[in-house]
Structures are given as C-alpha cells and as structure tokens.
Amino acid sequence: MRKPTPHSSGAKPPKLAKSLIPNHVAVVMDGNGRWAKQRGLPRTAGHEAGEAALFDLVEGAIEIGVKEISAFAFSTENWKRSPEEVKFLMGFNRDVIRRRLDDMHELGVRVRWAGRDRKLWKSVIDELERAEKITAKNKVLTLNMCVNYGGRAEIIDAAIELGKDIKAKKIDPDKVNEKTLTKYLDVPTDVDLFLRSSGEERISNFMLWQSAYAEMVFLDVLWPDVDRRTLWHAIEIYAKRDRRFGSAK
Ligand code: IPE
Ligand code: IPE
Ligand code: MG
C-alpha cells in the first residue's frame, strides 16, 4: 500500500467537514477531441492526454476522502464514431487498464467494470475482469470504469434479470421496490456529485438511475486539462449546495 503522491503544485485538498464530502462522484471525461483540435492534433492525441487527468483525479479523491468514482470512458453511443476512433479507444482503454493496474492496487483502489459486454472487444473485457479480480478486496476507493456503459442499457439489463428472477419465483413482484432493482445494476451506489468537463451541460446517458438526486457541476475545462484540483473545486461548489431530497425545512 502507498499513500497518494501530493500534487506537483503542492496543492492540498480544501478543509471541509466530512459530511460535506461526496461519497460517490460520477465523472464525464469530456472534451478530449476539442483539446486536440485546438492544438492541431488528431482527436486520438486528446484521448491520450486525458489519461493522466483521470489518475491524478483518483489520487486527489483519496486525499479528500471520496470513496467511489465512476469514470465514463466509453458510452453505448460512442460506437457511432468513426471506425478508426472506435478502434483507437478500444485499444487505448485496454492498455490504460493494464498499465495502471499495479498502481491502483498499491493505492488500495478497487477497480470495477460497469457496462455491457455486447460489441466490446474481448481483450478489453479480459483486462477489466483481471483488474476486478486482483483488486477485489481493496477498500480505499472504488473506481468504476464505465466502458461500453449506458444508463438506459444498465436499467434494461437490470429489468431483464429481475424479470427472470420473478419468473423463477425467487422474487415476489408485489415486493419490488427501488432497493430491489438497484441490486441488479452494475453500479448500485447513489451518485452525490455529477461532474462533467468541457462545458457541455448534459448527462449523455450516464448514471441515470444513480443520479436521481445528484448535484450537477459542469465545468468549463477540457478533460486533458483536468487534475485533482478540478475535483476539489467541484467539491467546494458541491459543499455549498443545499441538498433537500424533496423535503422542506
Ligand atoms: C471524451 O472526449 C472522450 C470520449 C467520449 C471517449 P470527446 O472525444 O467526446 O471530446 P469532444 O467532446 O469531441 O471534445
Ligand atoms: C460522453 O461524452 C461519453 C464519455 C465521456 C465517454 P460524449 O462526448 O460522447 O457525449 P455527447 O455526444 O457530447 O453527448
Ligand atoms: Mg464529447
């Protein structure tokens, strides 16, 4: 086990009461293509530049006390991109998971895969499953790698499995509630803070069920320019929000 390495700038996480730190942060890592375009580079160079952002953010999440990160790496809609970009992203995701596994394990990070296997490269699934197995007992932080993930797909797949269990008489349909369905999801934890980079203000089918009461923070920074300080800034915004969950004072 190792502790997170402090940020190269010497920056320290803001001091906030524990109750103001989000437990689960969903991160839409957006803006790689625009970052590359601004530099006259191919879109793939933007994806490459985004790798460091995620792993710096994970170290900053540990430093500040976040317990779970869901990182959107490839959506069920991203298959619509050019065959060249899709191919690049598949190979890139496989390599990133392989390359970062030892480091995540040393930090005590539990890596989990959220997403569908349909269409996904077998080599990507193999790396994700290997990472899951090796890090299964880690407790410092859970990193959900959302690869071939879509919120609607996740809910449909959960509904199908629930239906099977009802048919097999394992579950009484009259007793199905939110808790029941949640157990069938890839990510069963509510999102507290939903963070998206690049200035786009939309969900793009990420963590639909889990974000029912998430605080939304959209920041005008392209993903490759993100680091742990971006997360801390988002958490400071989050800490000022008044979360009511439908109640009234
Ligand atoms: C996010 O960056 C990465 C993935 C969707 C895989 P984009 O590739 O969407 O970058 P922009 O939005 O085109 O700038
Ligand atoms: C969401 O970003 C998916 C990921 C970050 C992996 P997109 O760039 O695909 O979303 P849209 O197309 O702008 O909604
Ligand atoms: Mg995008």
Short mmCIF file of C-alpha atoms and ligand atoms in Angstrom, two decimals:
data_model
loop_
_atom_site.label_atom_id
_atom_site.label_comp_id
_atom_site.label_asym_id
_atom_site.label_seq_id
_atom_site.Cartn_x
_atom_site.Cartn_y
_atom_site.Cartn_z
CA MET A 1 0.00 0.00 0.00
CA ARG A 2 1.10 3.53 -0.67
CA LYS A 3 -0.42 6.90 0.14
CA PRO A 4 -1.37 9.25 -2.71
CA THR A 5 1.54 11.31 -4.02
CA PRO A 6 0.93 15.01 -3.32
CA HIS A 7 0.15 17.14 -6.39
CA SER A 8 3.22 18.57 -8.14
CA SER A 9 1.98 22.12 -7.43
CA GLY A 10 2.00 21.40 -3.70
CA ALA A 11 -1.77 21.96 -3.60
CA LYS A 12 -3.62 20.39 -0.67
CA PRO A 13 -7.30 19.42 -0.55
CA PRO A 14 -9.62 22.09 0.89
CA LYS A 15 -10.52 21.55 4.53
CA LEU A 16 -14.18 20.62 4.64
CA ALA A 17 -16.32 18.82 7.20
CA LYS A 18 -16.59 15.13 6.44
CA SER A 19 -20.35 15.44 5.92
CA LEU A 20 -19.69 17.85 3.02
CA ILE A 21 -17.51 15.41 1.07
CA PRO A 22 -19.41 13.47 -1.61
CA ASN A 23 -19.22 9.70 -1.18
CA HIS A 24 -19.68 8.89 -4.89
CA VAL A 25 -18.58 11.15 -7.74
CA ALA A 26 -19.61 10.44 -11.35
CA VAL A 27 -17.20 11.93 -13.87
CA VAL A 28 -17.94 12.54 -17.57
CA MET A 29 -14.47 12.89 -19.03
CA ASP A 30 -15.41 15.11 -21.95
CA GLY A 31 -13.52 17.46 -24.26
CA ASN A 32 -10.58 15.38 -25.50
CA GLY A 33 -11.40 15.99 -29.16
CA ARG A 34 -11.68 19.76 -28.70
CA TRP A 35 -8.44 19.86 -26.74
CA ALA A 36 -6.65 18.11 -29.60
CA LYS A 37 -8.31 20.26 -32.25
CA GLN A 38 -7.14 23.44 -30.52
CA ARG A 39 -3.60 22.14 -30.91
CA GLY A 40 -3.95 20.94 -34.49
CA LEU A 41 -3.61 17.34 -33.31
CA PRO A 42 -5.70 14.24 -34.17
CA ARG A 43 -8.59 13.50 -31.77
CA THR A 44 -6.72 10.42 -30.53
CA ALA A 45 -3.98 12.66 -29.10
CA GLY A 46 -6.67 14.21 -26.89
CA HIS A 47 -7.66 10.82 -25.53
CA GLU A 48 -4.02 10.03 -24.79
CA ALA A 49 -3.60 13.33 -22.97
CA GLY A 50 -6.67 12.54 -20.86
CA GLU A 51 -5.19 9.50 -19.16
CA ALA A 52 -3.11 11.45 -16.66
CA ALA A 53 -6.14 13.59 -15.73
CA LEU A 54 -8.12 10.58 -14.52
CA PHE A 55 -5.37 9.09 -12.41
CA ASP A 56 -4.43 12.41 -10.85
CA LEU A 57 -8.11 12.92 -10.02
CA VAL A 58 -8.21 9.48 -8.35
CA GLU A 59 -5.26 10.41 -6.10
CA GLY A 60 -6.98 13.68 -5.22
CA ALA A 61 -10.20 11.81 -4.49
CA ILE A 62 -8.37 9.61 -1.99
CA GLU A 63 -6.72 12.66 -0.41
CA ILE A 64 -10.04 14.40 0.18
CA GLY A 65 -11.96 11.29 1.26
CA VAL A 66 -14.19 10.43 -1.73
CA LYS A 67 -14.96 6.71 -1.59
CA GLU A 68 -16.21 5.98 -5.10
CA ILE A 69 -15.56 7.34 -8.60
CA SER A 70 -17.48 6.34 -11.72
CA ALA A 71 -15.49 7.36 -14.77
CA PHE A 72 -17.21 7.47 -18.16
CA ALA A 73 -14.65 6.08 -20.60
CA PHE A 74 -16.80 4.80 -23.49
CA SER A 75 -20.56 5.06 -23.91
CA THR A 76 -23.01 2.71 -25.64
CA GLU A 77 -23.45 5.62 -28.08
CA ASN A 78 -19.75 6.09 -28.81
CA TRP A 79 -19.91 3.23 -31.36
CA LYS A 80 -21.32 5.90 -33.70
CA ARG A 81 -17.85 7.43 -34.05
CA SER A 82 -15.53 6.66 -36.96
CA PRO A 83 -14.20 3.08 -37.07
CA GLU A 84 -10.69 4.48 -36.60
CA GLU A 85 -11.59 6.35 -33.41
CA VAL A 86 -13.58 3.39 -32.02
CA LYS A 87 -10.65 1.09 -32.71
CA PHE A 88 -8.27 3.51 -31.05
CA LEU A 89 -10.48 3.87 -27.97
CA MET A 90 -10.83 0.11 -27.56
CA GLY A 91 -7.08 -0.49 -27.67
CA PHE A 92 -6.44 2.57 -25.54
CA ASN A 93 -8.85 1.51 -22.79
CA ARG A 94 -7.33 -1.97 -22.73
CA ASP A 95 -3.81 -0.55 -22.45
CA VAL A 96 -4.70 2.04 -19.80
CA ILE A 97 -6.30 -0.58 -17.55
CA ARG A 98 -3.29 -2.84 -17.96
CA ARG A 99 -0.78 -0.03 -17.46
CA ARG A 100 -2.42 1.45 -14.35
CA LEU A 101 -3.45 -1.74 -12.57
CA ASP A 102 -0.40 -2.15 -10.31
CA ASP A 103 -0.53 1.49 -9.28
CA MET A 104 -4.26 1.36 -8.48
CA HIS A 105 -3.72 -1.82 -6.49
CA GLU A 106 -0.91 -0.19 -4.50
CA LEU A 107 -3.18 2.73 -3.67
CA GLY A 108 -5.83 0.32 -2.37
CA VAL A 109 -8.24 1.12 -5.20
CA ARG A 110 -10.85 -1.45 -6.12
CA VAL A 111 -11.38 -1.39 -9.87
CA ARG A 112 -14.79 -2.44 -11.18
CA TRP A 113 -16.19 -2.55 -14.69
CA ALA A 114 -19.63 -1.09 -15.43
CA GLY A 115 -21.01 -1.68 -18.90
CA ARG A 116 -22.27 -4.19 -21.43
CA ASP A 117 -20.21 -6.92 -23.00
CA ARG A 118 -22.12 -6.79 -26.30
CA LYS A 119 -19.75 -5.49 -29.05
CA LEU A 120 -16.96 -4.74 -26.56
CA TRP A 121 -13.54 -6.15 -27.51
CA LYS A 122 -12.76 -9.35 -25.65
CA SER A 123 -9.26 -8.06 -24.83
CA VAL A 124 -10.85 -5.07 -23.06
CA ILE A 125 -13.22 -7.31 -21.08
CA ASP A 126 -10.30 -9.58 -20.14
CA GLU A 127 -8.28 -6.64 -18.76
CA LEU A 128 -11.27 -5.28 -16.85
CA GLU A 129 -12.07 -8.66 -15.33
CA ARG A 130 -8.44 -9.23 -14.40
CA ALA A 131 -8.35 -5.83 -12.67
CA GLU A 132 -11.59 -6.65 -10.83
CA LYS A 133 -10.20 -9.93 -9.58
CA ILE A 134 -6.84 -8.57 -8.43
CA THR A 135 -8.28 -5.52 -6.65
CA ALA A 136 -11.47 -7.15 -5.29
CA LYS A 137 -10.52 -6.75 -1.62
CA ASN A 138 -9.28 -3.14 -1.79
CA LYS A 139 -11.14 -0.66 0.39
CA VAL A 140 -9.61 2.82 -0.02
CA LEU A 141 -11.70 3.82 -3.04
CA THR A 142 -13.80 2.06 -5.68
CA LEU A 143 -13.14 3.10 -9.29
CA ASN A 144 -15.94 2.09 -11.63
CA MET A 145 -14.52 2.06 -15.14
CA CYS A 146 -17.58 2.67 -17.30
CA VAL A 147 -16.70 1.09 -20.62
CA ASN A 148 -19.50 0.41 -23.11
CA TYR A 149 -21.76 1.85 -20.43
CA GLY A 150 -25.16 3.45 -20.97
CA GLY A 151 -27.63 4.32 -18.24
CA ARG A 152 -30.61 3.04 -20.19
CA ALA A 153 -28.83 -0.18 -21.16
CA GLU A 154 -27.96 -0.73 -17.50
CA ILE A 155 -31.59 -0.28 -16.42
CA ILE A 156 -32.90 -2.53 -19.21
CA ASP A 157 -30.40 -5.27 -18.34
CA ALA A 158 -31.36 -4.99 -14.68
CA ALA A 159 -35.06 -5.23 -15.58
CA ILE A 160 -34.44 -8.35 -17.66
CA GLU A 161 -32.56 -10.08 -14.84
CA LEU A 162 -35.20 -9.05 -12.33
CA GLY A 163 -37.88 -10.44 -14.65
CA LYS A 164 -36.06 -13.76 -14.82
CA ASP A 165 -35.88 -13.96 -11.03
CA ILE A 166 -39.59 -13.15 -10.77
CA LYS A 167 -40.35 -15.90 -13.29
CA ALA A 168 -38.18 -18.32 -11.32
CA LYS A 169 -40.21 -17.33 -8.23
CA LYS A 170 -37.08 -16.05 -6.45
CA ILE A 171 -38.70 -12.63 -6.08
CA ASP A 172 -42.28 -11.65 -5.33
CA PRO A 173 -43.25 -8.98 -7.92
CA ASP A 174 -45.53 -7.27 -5.38
CA LYS A 175 -42.48 -6.60 -3.22
CA VAL A 176 -40.29 -5.00 -5.88
CA ASN A 177 -39.09 -1.55 -4.84
CA GLU A 178 -36.18 0.79 -5.62
CA LYS A 179 -33.83 -1.24 -3.46
CA THR A 180 -34.70 -4.43 -5.35
CA LEU A 181 -33.89 -3.00 -8.78
CA THR A 182 -30.75 -1.24 -7.53
CA LYS A 183 -29.24 -4.62 -6.67
CA TYR A 184 -29.28 -5.60 -10.34
CA LEU A 185 -27.39 -2.52 -11.54
CA ASP A 186 -23.68 -2.50 -12.38
CA VAL A 187 -23.27 0.45 -10.02
CA PRO A 188 -25.59 0.15 -7.02
CA THR A 189 -24.48 3.37 -5.26
CA ASP A 190 -26.28 6.73 -5.47
CA VAL A 191 -24.23 9.48 -7.09
CA ASP A 192 -23.70 12.54 -4.85
CA LEU A 193 -21.75 14.72 -7.25
CA PHE A 194 -22.07 14.53 -11.05
CA LEU A 195 -19.12 16.28 -12.65
CA ARG A 196 -18.73 16.96 -16.35
CA SER A 197 -15.84 18.70 -18.04
CA SER A 198 -15.79 20.52 -21.41
CA GLY A 199 -18.63 22.96 -20.73
CA GLU A 200 -21.38 20.68 -22.09
CA GLU A 201 -24.33 20.64 -19.73
CA ARG A 202 -25.95 17.29 -20.30
CA ILE A 203 -25.98 13.79 -18.84
CA SER A 204 -25.39 11.86 -22.10
CA ASN A 205 -26.97 8.70 -20.65
CA PHE A 206 -24.56 8.43 -17.68
CA MET A 207 -25.66 7.11 -14.28
CA LEU A 208 -29.34 7.82 -14.96
CA TRP A 209 -30.74 5.84 -12.07
CA GLN A 210 -27.95 6.66 -9.63
CA SER A 211 -28.06 10.42 -10.26
CA ALA A 212 -31.71 10.92 -9.29
CA TYR A 213 -30.58 13.33 -6.56
CA ALA A 214 -27.01 14.08 -7.62
CA GLU A 215 -25.70 17.63 -7.54
CA MET A 216 -24.69 18.63 -11.06
CA VAL A 217 -21.45 20.53 -11.61
CA PHE A 218 -20.45 21.45 -15.17
CA LEU A 219 -17.00 22.98 -15.53
CA ASP A 220 -15.58 24.85 -18.48
CA VAL A 221 -12.34 22.90 -18.69
CA LEU A 222 -11.40 20.32 -21.32
CA TRP A 223 -10.71 16.87 -19.90
CA PRO A 224 -6.94 16.73 -20.63
CA ASP A 225 -6.55 19.97 -18.61
CA VAL A 226 -8.27 18.45 -15.57
CA ASP A 227 -6.37 17.37 -12.47
CA ARG A 228 -7.22 16.73 -8.81
CA ARG A 229 -7.67 20.48 -8.21
CA THR A 230 -10.61 20.43 -10.63
CA LEU A 231 -12.27 17.77 -8.48
CA TRP A 232 -11.56 19.74 -5.30
CA HIS A 233 -13.03 22.86 -6.89
CA ALA A 234 -16.17 20.90 -7.84
CA ILE A 235 -16.41 19.58 -4.28
CA GLU A 236 -16.22 23.13 -2.91
CA ILE A 237 -19.18 24.02 -5.14
CA TYR A 238 -20.96 20.84 -4.01
CA ALA A 239 -20.36 21.67 -0.35
CA LYS A 240 -22.30 24.94 -0.75
CA ARG A 241 -25.38 23.26 -2.21
CA ASP A 242 -28.46 22.66 -0.11
CA ARG A 243 -29.48 19.04 -0.66
CA ARG A 244 -33.09 18.57 0.27
CA PHE A 245 -34.13 15.28 -1.39
CA GLY A 246 -37.67 16.54 -1.69
CA SER A 247 -38.04 17.59 1.93
CA ALA A 248 -38.76 21.10 3.22
CA LYS A 249 -37.47 22.98 6.21
C1 IPE B 1 -14.48 12.40 -24.33
O1 IPE B 1 -13.94 13.32 -25.22
C2 IPE B 1 -13.90 11.02 -24.51
C3 IPE B 1 -14.85 10.05 -25.06
C4 IPE B 1 -16.09 10.27 -25.35
C5 IPE B 1 -14.33 8.72 -25.29
P1 IPE B 1 -14.58 13.54 -26.64
O2 IPE B 1 -13.90 12.62 -27.61
O3 IPE B 1 -16.05 13.41 -26.59
O4 IPE B 1 -14.16 15.04 -26.93
P2 IPE B 1 -15.04 16.16 -27.62
O5 IPE B 1 -16.35 16.23 -26.90
O6 IPE B 1 -15.20 15.75 -29.05
O7 IPE B 1 -14.25 17.40 -27.47
C1 IPE B 2 -19.97 11.19 -23.06
O1 IPE B 2 -19.37 12.12 -23.90
C2 IPE B 2 -19.23 9.89 -23.11
C3 IPE B 2 -17.92 9.87 -22.50
C4 IPE B 2 -17.30 10.86 -21.93
C5 IPE B 2 -17.25 8.59 -22.54
P1 IPE B 2 -19.81 12.31 -25.42
O2 IPE B 2 -18.87 13.32 -25.99
O3 IPE B 2 -19.88 11.00 -26.11
O4 IPE B 2 -21.29 12.90 -25.28
P2 IPE B 2 -22.12 13.81 -26.26
O5 IPE B 2 -22.14 13.12 -27.60
O6 IPE B 2 -21.45 15.13 -26.34
O7 IPE B 2 -23.47 13.93 -25.63
MG MG B 3 -17.54 14.74 -26.23
#
